[in-house]
Short mmCIF file of C-alpha atoms in Angstrom, two decimals:
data_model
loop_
_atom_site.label_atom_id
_atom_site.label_comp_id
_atom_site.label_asym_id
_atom_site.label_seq_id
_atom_site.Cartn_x
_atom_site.Cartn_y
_atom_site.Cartn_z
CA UNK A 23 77.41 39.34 87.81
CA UNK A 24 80.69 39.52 85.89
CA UNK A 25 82.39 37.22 88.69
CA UNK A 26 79.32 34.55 88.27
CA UNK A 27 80.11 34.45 84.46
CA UNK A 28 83.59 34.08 84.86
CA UNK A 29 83.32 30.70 87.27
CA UNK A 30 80.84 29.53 84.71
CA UNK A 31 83.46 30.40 81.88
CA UNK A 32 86.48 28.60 84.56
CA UNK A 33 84.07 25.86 84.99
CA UNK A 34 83.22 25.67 81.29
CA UNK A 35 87.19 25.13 80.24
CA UNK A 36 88.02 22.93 83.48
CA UNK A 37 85.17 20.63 82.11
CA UNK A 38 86.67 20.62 78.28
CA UNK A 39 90.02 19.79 79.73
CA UNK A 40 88.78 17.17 81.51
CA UNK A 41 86.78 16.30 78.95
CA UNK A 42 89.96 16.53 75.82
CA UNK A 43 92.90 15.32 78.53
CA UNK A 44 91.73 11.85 77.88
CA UNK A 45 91.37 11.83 74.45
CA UNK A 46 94.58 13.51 74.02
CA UNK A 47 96.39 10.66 76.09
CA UNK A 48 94.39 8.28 73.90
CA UNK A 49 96.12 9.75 70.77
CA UNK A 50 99.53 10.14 72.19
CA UNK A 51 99.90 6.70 73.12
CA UNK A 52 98.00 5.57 69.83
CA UNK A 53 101.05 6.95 67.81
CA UNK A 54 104.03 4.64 66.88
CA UNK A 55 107.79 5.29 65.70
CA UNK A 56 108.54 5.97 62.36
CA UNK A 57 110.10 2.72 61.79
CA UNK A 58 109.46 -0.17 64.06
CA UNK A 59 110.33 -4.26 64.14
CA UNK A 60 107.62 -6.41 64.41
CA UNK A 61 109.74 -7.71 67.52
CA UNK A 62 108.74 -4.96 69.45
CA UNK A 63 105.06 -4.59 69.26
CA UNK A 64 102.71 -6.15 71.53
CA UNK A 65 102.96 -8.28 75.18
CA UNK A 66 104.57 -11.83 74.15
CA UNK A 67 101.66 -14.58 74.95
CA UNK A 68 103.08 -17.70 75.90
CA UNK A 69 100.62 -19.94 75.05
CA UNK A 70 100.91 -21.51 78.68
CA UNK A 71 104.63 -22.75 77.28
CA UNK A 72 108.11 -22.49 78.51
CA UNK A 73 109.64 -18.81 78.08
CA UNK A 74 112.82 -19.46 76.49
CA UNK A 75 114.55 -15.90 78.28
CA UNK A 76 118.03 -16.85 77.07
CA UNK A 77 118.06 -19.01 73.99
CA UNK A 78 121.26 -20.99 73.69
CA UNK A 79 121.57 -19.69 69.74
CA UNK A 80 119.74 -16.85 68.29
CA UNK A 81 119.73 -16.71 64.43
CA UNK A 82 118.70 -13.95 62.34
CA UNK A 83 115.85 -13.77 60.02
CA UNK A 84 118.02 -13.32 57.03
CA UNK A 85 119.92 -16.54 57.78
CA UNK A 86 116.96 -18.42 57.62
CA UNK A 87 117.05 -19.75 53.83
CA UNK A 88 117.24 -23.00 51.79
CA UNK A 89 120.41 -24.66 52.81
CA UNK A 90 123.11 -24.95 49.90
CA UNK A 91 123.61 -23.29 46.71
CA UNK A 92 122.98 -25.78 43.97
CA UNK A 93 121.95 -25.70 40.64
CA UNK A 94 118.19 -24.25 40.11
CA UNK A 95 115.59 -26.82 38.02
CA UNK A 96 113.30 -24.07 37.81
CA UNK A 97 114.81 -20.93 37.11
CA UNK A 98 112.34 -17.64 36.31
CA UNK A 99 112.66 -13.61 36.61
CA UNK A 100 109.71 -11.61 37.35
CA UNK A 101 109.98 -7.71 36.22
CA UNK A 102 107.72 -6.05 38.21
CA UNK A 103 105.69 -2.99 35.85
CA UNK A 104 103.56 -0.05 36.30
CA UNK A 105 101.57 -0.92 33.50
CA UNK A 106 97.87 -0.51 31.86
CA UNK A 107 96.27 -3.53 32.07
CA UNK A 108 93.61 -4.55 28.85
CA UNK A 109 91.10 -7.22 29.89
CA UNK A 110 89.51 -9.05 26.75
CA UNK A 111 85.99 -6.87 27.30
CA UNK A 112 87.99 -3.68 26.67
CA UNK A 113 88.30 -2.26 29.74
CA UNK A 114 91.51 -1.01 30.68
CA UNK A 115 92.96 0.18 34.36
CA UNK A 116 96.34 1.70 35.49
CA UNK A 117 97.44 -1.08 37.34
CA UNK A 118 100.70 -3.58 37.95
CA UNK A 119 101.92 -6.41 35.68
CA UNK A 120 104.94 -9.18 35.85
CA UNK A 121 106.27 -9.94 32.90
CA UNK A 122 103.97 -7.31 31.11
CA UNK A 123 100.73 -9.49 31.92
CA UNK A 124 98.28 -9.96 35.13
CA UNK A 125 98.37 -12.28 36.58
CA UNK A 126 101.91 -13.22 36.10
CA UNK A 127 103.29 -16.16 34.53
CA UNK A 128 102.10 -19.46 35.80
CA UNK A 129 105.58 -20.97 37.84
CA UNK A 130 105.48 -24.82 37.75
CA UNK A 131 107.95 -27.07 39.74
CA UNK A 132 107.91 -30.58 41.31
CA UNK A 133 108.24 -31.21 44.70
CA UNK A 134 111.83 -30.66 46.35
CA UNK A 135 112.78 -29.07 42.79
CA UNK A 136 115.29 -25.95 43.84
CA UNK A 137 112.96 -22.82 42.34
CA UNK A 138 114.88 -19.52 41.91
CA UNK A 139 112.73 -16.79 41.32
CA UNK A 140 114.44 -13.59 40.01
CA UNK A 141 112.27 -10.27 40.86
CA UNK A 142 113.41 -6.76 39.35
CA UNK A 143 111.62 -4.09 40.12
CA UNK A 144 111.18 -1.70 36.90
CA UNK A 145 108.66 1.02 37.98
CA UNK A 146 106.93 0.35 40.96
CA UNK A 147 107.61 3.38 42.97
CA UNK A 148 106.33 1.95 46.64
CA UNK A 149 108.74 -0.72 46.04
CA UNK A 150 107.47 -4.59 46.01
CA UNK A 151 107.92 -7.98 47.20
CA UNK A 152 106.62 -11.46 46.49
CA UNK A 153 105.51 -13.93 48.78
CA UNK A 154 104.35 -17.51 48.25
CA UNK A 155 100.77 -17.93 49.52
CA UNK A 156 100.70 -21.35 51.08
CA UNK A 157 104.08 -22.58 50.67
CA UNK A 158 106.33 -23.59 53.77
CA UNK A 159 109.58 -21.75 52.09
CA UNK A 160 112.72 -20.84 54.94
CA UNK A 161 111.59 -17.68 56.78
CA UNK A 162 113.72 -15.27 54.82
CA UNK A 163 112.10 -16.16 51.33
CA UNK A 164 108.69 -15.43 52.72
CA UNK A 165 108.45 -12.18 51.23
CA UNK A 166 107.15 -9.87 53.75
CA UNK A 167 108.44 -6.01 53.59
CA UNK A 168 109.55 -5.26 57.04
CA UNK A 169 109.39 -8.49 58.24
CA UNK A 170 111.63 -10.73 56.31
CA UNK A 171 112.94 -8.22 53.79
CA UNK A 172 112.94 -4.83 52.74
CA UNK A 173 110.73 -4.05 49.85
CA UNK A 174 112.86 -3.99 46.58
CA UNK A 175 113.26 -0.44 45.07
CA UNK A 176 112.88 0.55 41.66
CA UNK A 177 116.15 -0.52 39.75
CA UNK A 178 116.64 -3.21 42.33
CA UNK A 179 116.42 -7.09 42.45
CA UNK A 180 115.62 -9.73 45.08
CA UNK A 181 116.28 -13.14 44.51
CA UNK A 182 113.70 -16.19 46.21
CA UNK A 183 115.10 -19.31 46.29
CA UNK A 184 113.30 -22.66 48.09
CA UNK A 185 112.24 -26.09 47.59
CA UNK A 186 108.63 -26.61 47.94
CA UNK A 187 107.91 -29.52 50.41
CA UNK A 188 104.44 -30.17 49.23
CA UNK A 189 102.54 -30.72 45.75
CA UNK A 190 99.81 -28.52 45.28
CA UNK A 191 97.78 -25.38 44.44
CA UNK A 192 99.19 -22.14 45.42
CA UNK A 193 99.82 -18.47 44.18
CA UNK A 194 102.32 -15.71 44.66
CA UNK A 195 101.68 -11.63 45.57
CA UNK A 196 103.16 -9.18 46.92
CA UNK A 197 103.28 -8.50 50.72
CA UNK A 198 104.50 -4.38 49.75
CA UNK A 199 101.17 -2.22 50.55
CA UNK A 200 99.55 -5.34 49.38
CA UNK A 201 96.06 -3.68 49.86
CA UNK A 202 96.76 -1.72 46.72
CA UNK A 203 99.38 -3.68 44.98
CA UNK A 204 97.29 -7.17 45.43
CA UNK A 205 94.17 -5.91 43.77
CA UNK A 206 96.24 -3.47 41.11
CA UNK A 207 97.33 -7.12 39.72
CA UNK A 208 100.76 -8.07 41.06
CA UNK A 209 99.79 -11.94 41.57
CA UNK A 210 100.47 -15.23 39.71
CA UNK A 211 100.19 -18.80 40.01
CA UNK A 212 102.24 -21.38 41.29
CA UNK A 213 101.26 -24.83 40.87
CA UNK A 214 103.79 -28.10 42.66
CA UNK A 215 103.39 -31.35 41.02
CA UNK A 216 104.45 -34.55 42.17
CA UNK A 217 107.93 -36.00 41.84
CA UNK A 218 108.37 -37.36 38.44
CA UNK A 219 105.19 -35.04 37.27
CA UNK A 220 101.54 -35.28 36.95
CA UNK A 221 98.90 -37.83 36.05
CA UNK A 222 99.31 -37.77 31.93
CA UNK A 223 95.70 -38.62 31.88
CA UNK A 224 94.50 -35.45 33.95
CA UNK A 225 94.16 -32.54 32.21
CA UNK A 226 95.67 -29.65 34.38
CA UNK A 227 93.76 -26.37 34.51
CA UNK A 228 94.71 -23.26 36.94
CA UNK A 229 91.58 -20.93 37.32
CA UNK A 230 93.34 -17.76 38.93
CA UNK A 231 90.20 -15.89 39.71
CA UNK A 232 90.53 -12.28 40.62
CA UNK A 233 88.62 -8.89 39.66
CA UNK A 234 90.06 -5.81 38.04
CA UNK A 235 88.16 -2.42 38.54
CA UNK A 236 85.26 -4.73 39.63
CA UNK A 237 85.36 -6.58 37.02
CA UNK A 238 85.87 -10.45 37.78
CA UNK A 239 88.35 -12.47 35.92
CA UNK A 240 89.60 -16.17 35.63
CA UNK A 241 93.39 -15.99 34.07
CA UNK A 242 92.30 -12.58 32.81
CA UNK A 243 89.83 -13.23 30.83
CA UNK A 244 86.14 -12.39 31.57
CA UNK A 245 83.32 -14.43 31.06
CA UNK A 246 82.61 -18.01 28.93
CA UNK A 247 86.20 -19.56 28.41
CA UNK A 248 86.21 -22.61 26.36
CA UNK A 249 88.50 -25.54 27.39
CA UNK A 250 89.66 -27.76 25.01
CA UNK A 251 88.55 -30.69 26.14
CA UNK A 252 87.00 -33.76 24.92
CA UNK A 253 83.90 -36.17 26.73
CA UNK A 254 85.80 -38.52 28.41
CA UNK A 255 88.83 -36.42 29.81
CA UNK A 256 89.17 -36.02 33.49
CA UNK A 257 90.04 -32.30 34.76
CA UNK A 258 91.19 -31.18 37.56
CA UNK A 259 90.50 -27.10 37.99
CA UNK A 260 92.83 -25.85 40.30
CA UNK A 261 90.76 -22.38 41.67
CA UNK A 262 92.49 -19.63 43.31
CA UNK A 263 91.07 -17.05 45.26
CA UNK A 264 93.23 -13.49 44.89
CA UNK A 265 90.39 -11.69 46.15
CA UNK A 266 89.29 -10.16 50.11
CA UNK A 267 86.16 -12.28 50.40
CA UNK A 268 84.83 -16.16 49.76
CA UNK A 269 83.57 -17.01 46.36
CA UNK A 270 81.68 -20.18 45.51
CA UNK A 271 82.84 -22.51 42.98
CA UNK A 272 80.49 -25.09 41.48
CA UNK A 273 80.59 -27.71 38.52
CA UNK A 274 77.14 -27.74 36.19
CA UNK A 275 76.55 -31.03 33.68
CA UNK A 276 78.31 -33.69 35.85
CA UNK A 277 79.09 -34.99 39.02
CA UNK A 278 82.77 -33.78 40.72
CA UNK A 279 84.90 -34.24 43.83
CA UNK A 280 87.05 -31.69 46.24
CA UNK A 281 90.40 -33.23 45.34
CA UNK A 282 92.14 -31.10 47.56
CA UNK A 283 91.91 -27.47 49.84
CA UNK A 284 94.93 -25.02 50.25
CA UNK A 285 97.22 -28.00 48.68
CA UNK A 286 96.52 -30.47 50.91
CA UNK A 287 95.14 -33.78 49.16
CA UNK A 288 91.33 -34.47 50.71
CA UNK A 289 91.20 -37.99 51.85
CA UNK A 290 88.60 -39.97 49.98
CA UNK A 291 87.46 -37.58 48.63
CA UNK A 292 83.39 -38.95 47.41
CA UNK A 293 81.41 -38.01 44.16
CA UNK A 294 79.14 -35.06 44.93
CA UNK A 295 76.42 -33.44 42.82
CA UNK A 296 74.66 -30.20 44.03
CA UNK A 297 76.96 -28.61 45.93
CA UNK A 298 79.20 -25.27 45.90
CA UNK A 299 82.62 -24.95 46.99
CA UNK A 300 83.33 -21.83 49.37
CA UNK A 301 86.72 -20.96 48.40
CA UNK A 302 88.22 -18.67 51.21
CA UNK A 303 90.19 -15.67 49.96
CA UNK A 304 93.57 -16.52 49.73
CA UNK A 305 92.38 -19.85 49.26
CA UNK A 306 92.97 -22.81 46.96
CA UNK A 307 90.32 -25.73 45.84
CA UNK A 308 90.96 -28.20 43.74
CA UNK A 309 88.32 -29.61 41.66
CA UNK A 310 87.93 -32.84 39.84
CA UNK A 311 85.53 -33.90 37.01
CA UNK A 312 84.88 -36.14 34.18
CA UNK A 313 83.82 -34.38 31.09
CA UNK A 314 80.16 -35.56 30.13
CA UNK A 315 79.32 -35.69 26.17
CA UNK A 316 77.11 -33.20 26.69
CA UNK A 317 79.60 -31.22 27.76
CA UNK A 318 80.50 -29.01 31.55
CA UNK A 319 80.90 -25.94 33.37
CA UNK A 320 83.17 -24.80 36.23
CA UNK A 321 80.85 -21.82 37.88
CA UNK A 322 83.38 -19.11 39.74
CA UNK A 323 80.23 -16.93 40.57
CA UNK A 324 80.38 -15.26 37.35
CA UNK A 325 82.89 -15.65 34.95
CA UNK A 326 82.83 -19.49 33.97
CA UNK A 327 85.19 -22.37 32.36
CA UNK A 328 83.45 -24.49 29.26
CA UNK A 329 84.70 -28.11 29.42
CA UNK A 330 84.21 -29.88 25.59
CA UNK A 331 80.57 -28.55 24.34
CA UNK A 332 78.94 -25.83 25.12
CA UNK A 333 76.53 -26.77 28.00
CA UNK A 334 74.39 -24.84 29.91
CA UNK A 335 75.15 -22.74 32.69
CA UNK A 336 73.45 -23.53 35.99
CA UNK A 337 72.63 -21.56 39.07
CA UNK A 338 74.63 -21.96 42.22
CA UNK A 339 73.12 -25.03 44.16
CA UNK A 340 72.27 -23.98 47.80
CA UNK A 341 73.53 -26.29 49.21
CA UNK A 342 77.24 -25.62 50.71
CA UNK A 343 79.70 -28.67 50.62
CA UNK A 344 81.23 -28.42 54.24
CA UNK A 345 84.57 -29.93 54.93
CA UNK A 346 84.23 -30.29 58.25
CA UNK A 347 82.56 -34.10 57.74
CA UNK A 348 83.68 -34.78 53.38
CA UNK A 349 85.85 -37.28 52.80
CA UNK A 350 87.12 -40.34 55.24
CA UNK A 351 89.33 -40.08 58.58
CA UNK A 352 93.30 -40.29 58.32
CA UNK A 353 95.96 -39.81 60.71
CA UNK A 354 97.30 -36.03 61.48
CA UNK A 355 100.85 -37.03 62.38
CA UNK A 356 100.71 -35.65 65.62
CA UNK A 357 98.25 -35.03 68.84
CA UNK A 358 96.48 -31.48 68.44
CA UNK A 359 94.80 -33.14 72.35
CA UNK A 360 98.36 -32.60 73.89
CA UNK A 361 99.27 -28.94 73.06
CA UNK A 362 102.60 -27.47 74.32
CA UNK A 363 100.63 -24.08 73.73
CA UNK A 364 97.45 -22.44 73.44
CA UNK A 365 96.38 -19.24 72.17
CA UNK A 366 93.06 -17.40 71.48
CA UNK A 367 92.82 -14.96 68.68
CA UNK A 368 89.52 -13.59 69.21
CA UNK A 369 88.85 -10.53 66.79
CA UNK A 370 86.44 -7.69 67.68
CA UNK A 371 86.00 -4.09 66.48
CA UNK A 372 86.02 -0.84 68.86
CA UNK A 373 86.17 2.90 68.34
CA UNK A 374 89.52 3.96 69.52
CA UNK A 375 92.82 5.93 68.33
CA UNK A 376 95.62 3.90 66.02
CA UNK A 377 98.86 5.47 64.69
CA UNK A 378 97.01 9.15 65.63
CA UNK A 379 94.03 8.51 63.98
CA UNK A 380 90.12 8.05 65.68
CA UNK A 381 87.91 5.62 64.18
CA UNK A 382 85.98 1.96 64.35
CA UNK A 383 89.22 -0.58 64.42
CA UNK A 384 90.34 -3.89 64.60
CA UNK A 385 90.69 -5.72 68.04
CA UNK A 386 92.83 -9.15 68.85
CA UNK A 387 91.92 -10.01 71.96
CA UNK A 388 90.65 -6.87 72.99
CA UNK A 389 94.23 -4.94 71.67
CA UNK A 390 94.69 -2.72 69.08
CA UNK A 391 97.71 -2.34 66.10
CA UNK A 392 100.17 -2.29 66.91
CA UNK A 393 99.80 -3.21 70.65
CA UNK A 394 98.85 -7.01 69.61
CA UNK A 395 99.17 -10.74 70.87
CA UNK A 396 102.98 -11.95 69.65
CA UNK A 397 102.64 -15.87 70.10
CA UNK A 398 105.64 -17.15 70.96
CA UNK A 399 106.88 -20.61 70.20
CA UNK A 400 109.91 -23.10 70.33
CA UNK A 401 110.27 -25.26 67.29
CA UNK A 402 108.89 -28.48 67.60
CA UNK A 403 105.85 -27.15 69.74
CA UNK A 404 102.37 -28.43 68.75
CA UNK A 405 100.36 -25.27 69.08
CA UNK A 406 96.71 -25.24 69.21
CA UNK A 407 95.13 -21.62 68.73
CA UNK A 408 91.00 -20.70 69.26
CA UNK A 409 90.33 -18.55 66.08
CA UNK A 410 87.08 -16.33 66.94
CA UNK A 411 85.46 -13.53 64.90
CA UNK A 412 82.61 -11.37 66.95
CA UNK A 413 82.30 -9.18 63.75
CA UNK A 414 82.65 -9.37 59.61
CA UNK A 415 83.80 -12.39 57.83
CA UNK A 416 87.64 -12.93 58.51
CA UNK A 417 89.85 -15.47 56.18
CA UNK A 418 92.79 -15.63 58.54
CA UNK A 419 96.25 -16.97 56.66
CA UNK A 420 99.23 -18.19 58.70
CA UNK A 421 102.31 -17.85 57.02
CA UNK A 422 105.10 -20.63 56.54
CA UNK A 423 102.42 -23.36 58.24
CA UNK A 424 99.74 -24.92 57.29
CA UNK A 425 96.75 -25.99 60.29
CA UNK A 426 94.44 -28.39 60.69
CA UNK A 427 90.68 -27.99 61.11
CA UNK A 428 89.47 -29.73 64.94
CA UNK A 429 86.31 -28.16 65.57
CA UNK A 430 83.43 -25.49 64.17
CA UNK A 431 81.40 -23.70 67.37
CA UNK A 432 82.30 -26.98 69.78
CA UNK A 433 81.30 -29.51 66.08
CA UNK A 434 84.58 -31.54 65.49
CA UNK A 435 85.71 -32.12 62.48
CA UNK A 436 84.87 -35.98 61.40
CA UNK A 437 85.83 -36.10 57.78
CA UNK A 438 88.74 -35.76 55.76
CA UNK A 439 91.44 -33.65 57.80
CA UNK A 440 91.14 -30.15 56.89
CA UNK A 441 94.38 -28.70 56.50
CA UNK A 442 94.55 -25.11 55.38
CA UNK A 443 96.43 -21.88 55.65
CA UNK A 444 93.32 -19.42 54.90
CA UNK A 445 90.13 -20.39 56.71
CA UNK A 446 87.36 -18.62 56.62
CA UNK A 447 85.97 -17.25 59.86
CA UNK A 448 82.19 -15.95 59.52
CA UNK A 449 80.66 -13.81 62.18
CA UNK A 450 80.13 -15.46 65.31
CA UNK A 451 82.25 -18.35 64.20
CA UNK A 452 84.57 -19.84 66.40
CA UNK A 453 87.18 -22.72 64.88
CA UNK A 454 89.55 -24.60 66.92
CA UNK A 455 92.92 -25.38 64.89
CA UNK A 456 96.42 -26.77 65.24
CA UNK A 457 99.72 -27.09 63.87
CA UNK A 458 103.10 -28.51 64.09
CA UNK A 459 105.86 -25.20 64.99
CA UNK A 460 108.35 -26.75 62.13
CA UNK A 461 109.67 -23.62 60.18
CA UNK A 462 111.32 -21.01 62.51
CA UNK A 463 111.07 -17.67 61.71
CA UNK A 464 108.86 -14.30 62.56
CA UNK A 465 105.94 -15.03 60.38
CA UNK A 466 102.84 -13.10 59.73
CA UNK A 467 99.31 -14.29 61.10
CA UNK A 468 96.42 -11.80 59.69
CA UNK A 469 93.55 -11.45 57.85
CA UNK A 470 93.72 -11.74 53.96
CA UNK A 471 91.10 -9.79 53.47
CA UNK A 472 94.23 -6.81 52.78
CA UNK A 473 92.02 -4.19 53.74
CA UNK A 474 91.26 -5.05 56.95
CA UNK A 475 94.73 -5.99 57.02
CA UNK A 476 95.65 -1.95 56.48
CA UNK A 477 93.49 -1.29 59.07
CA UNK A 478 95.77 -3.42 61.99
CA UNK A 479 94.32 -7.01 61.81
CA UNK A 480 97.73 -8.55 61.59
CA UNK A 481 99.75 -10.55 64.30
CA UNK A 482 102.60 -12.65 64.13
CA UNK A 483 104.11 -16.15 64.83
CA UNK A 484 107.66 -15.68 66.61
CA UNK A 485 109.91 -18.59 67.35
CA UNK A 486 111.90 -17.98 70.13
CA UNK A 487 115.73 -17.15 69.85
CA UNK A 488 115.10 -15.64 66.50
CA UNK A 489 116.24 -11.51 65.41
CA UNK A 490 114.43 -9.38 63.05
CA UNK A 491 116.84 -7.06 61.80
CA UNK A 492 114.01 -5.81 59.04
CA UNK A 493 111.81 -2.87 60.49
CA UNK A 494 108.45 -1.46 59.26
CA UNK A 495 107.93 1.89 58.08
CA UNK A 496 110.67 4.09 56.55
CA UNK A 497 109.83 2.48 52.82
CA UNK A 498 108.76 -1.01 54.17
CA UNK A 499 104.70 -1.10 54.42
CA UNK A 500 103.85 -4.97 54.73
CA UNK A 501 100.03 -4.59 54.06
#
């Protein structure tokens, strides 16, 4: 009897250890280094290009900046706070200001101005960065702990310096635990205007949407904000997006256009009535209006702007205005039908092990963090990459770069071009984009929604013949 129980007892731990040997391999190899560079995680894809094994020149990250000293036009400093932030409804949150406010001063510059941005970090104990959503600044400005810099330590200052090549609509955050520090309030707004300045007979307005504590804000303030403006004025509402999912922006009282998405210009753009705007997280739209006498709203699905008198709010048309076909064909520049590379970043979600710990993760293309796709290009490439989400709602931002819309599940694109850097990629979606590889560097290519970000939905861009010298971990935690 007692040598039947003790095979059943053998047999009982033979089958655990088969059973546990697995998982335990599973967690070993799910653990990474302390510190890491972003160089070393993942297989290189190719993209079907040329390799590149032995670049003629190899420049660091660090050396990647705006060529020449010069004089700054536009010269700011940014003190970065642990602070208690006060919205106008009397709510109040431990959170992070610049300058003592959230969201930060408003930075304005024309294009090719030399902008120097001055950040001291006073008492924000994880350290912080700033990066500039949307602009194509030299790789080592882009503000990524680990990546491009180190975060800046309490008592410490970084200095951002770049010209931006574009006018538009675009914001700046920080890219140091930016799950936490993003939502705390370390954002602000950055708006580029045109050589020489902007229309004198368009009334500028930046609608920096974001929510504190759950509570959702435009510039800070909650609820009806009057405008001063008079019938008669045209407005253009630049809306910014700081949060981890789409919002929907609409006008109520008169008719308005989509002047422009992630500060690109839409082509022709017509008159619509309506219509909502889905504004992608981490996304820009620019809106453009005539004020009515009677008076108009700007809807930012909840808190709202009041144009001139005090008309009524309206609900949210149904109706979705689609970029795909608005506005009128116009020429791209280049051929996004003769790629030097292609690349699929198809994003799932499986149980597995990552950095020791079990649960339901992130996938690209089928991989887990930090064993993920590194797409490699040479400058000058035209890349075309198949963006596909088999789960959750995904607004994917590409650092440094800005793409171009050419299809939605096999439907090309036959309006305006749609050039973004955060698109919005609903379940089951599938979008086929391009680009132009024009600003070397090691730049990030993740979702903005910065939790799913945390959780290893992050890959990068690498240039060939480029060095990261910058490592994650050991103080430097980009998302």
């Amino acid at each position: 009897m007692w040598g039947s129980r003790r095979r059943r007892i053998v047999a009982g731990l033979t089958g655990c250890a088969l059973l546990l040997a697995p998982l335990a391999w599973m967690w070993q190899a799910s653990l990474v280094p302390r510190s890491y560079s972003v160089a070393e995680m993942g297989t290189p894809d190719l993209g079907g290009g040329a390799a590149h094994a032995h670049p003629d020149h190899r420049v660091a990250v660090p050396d990647l900046t705006e060529p020449g000293d010069g004089t700054p036009d536009v010269r700011v400093r940014l003190i970065a706070r642990s602070d208690t932030i006060r919205l106008d409804s009397g709510q109040e949150m431990h959170g992070l200001t610049l300058n003592g406010t959230s969201p930060g001063p408003v930075i304005r510059a024309e294009v090719g101005q030399l902008v120097e941005v001055e950040l001291f970090n006073e008492s924000v104990t994880d350290g912080t960065t700033l990066h500039w959503h949307g602009v194509e600044v030299p790789n080592a400005m882009d503000g990524v702990a680990g990546v491009t810099q180190d975060a800046v330590p309490v008592g410490s200052t970084f200095t951002y310096r770049f010209r931006p090549p574009r006018a538009g609509t675009y914001w700046y955050h920080s890219h140091q635990v930016s799950h936490e520090q993003v939502p705390r309030g370390l954002i602000g707004a950055l708006v580029v205007e045109p050589r020489g300045g902007l229309d004198s007979e368009t009334t500028d307005l930046v609608a920096l949407v974001h929510s504190y504590g759950g509570t959702r804000t435009v510039n800070g303030a909650t609820g009806e904000i009057p405008v001063d403006a008079t019938p008669g004025d045209r407005v253009r509402v630049r809306v910014i997006n700081t949060g981890n999912g789409p919002i929907s922006a609409w006008v109520s009282g008169t008719p308005f256009r989509l002047a422009a998405i992630d500060a690109s210009d839409v082509h022709r753009p017509e008159t619509v009535t309506d219509r909502h705007v889905q504004v992608t997280a981490g996304g820009r739209a620019d809106l453009e209006l005539v004020v009515p006498a009677s008076g108009a709203r700007v809807e930012l699905s909840g808190p709202s702007l009041v144009l001139g008198p005090d008309s009524p709010a309206e609900r949210r048309p149904e109706a979705r205005l689609d970029p795909l076909t608005y506005g009128e064909p116009a020429p791209l520049g280049f051929d996004p039908e003769r790629p030097d590379r292609r690349f699929d970043y198809a994003i799932g979600r499986r149980p597995a092990f990552v950095r020791g710990r079990p649960g339901l993760w992130w996938s690209i293309n089928g991989h887990l963090y930090p064993d993920v796709p590194m797409f490699m290009v040479a400058e000058k490439d035209v890349v075309r990459v198949s963006i596909t989400s088999r789960s959750d709602v995904h607004p994917m931002h590409l650092h440094g770069h800005r793409m171009v819309v050419l299809s939605r599940d096999g439907q090309p694109a036959t309006g305006s071009p749609w050039w973004v850097d955060s698109l919005n990629v609903a379940p089951g979606e599938t979008y086929e984009v391009a680009f132009v590889a024009d600003n070397p560097g090691a730049w990030m290519f993740h979702c903005h929604h910065l939790g799913h970000a945390a959780e290893g939905l992050v890959a990068h861009l690498m240039y060939h013949g480029v060095a990261v010298p910058y490592r994650i971990g050991d103080g430097n935690v980009p998302e």
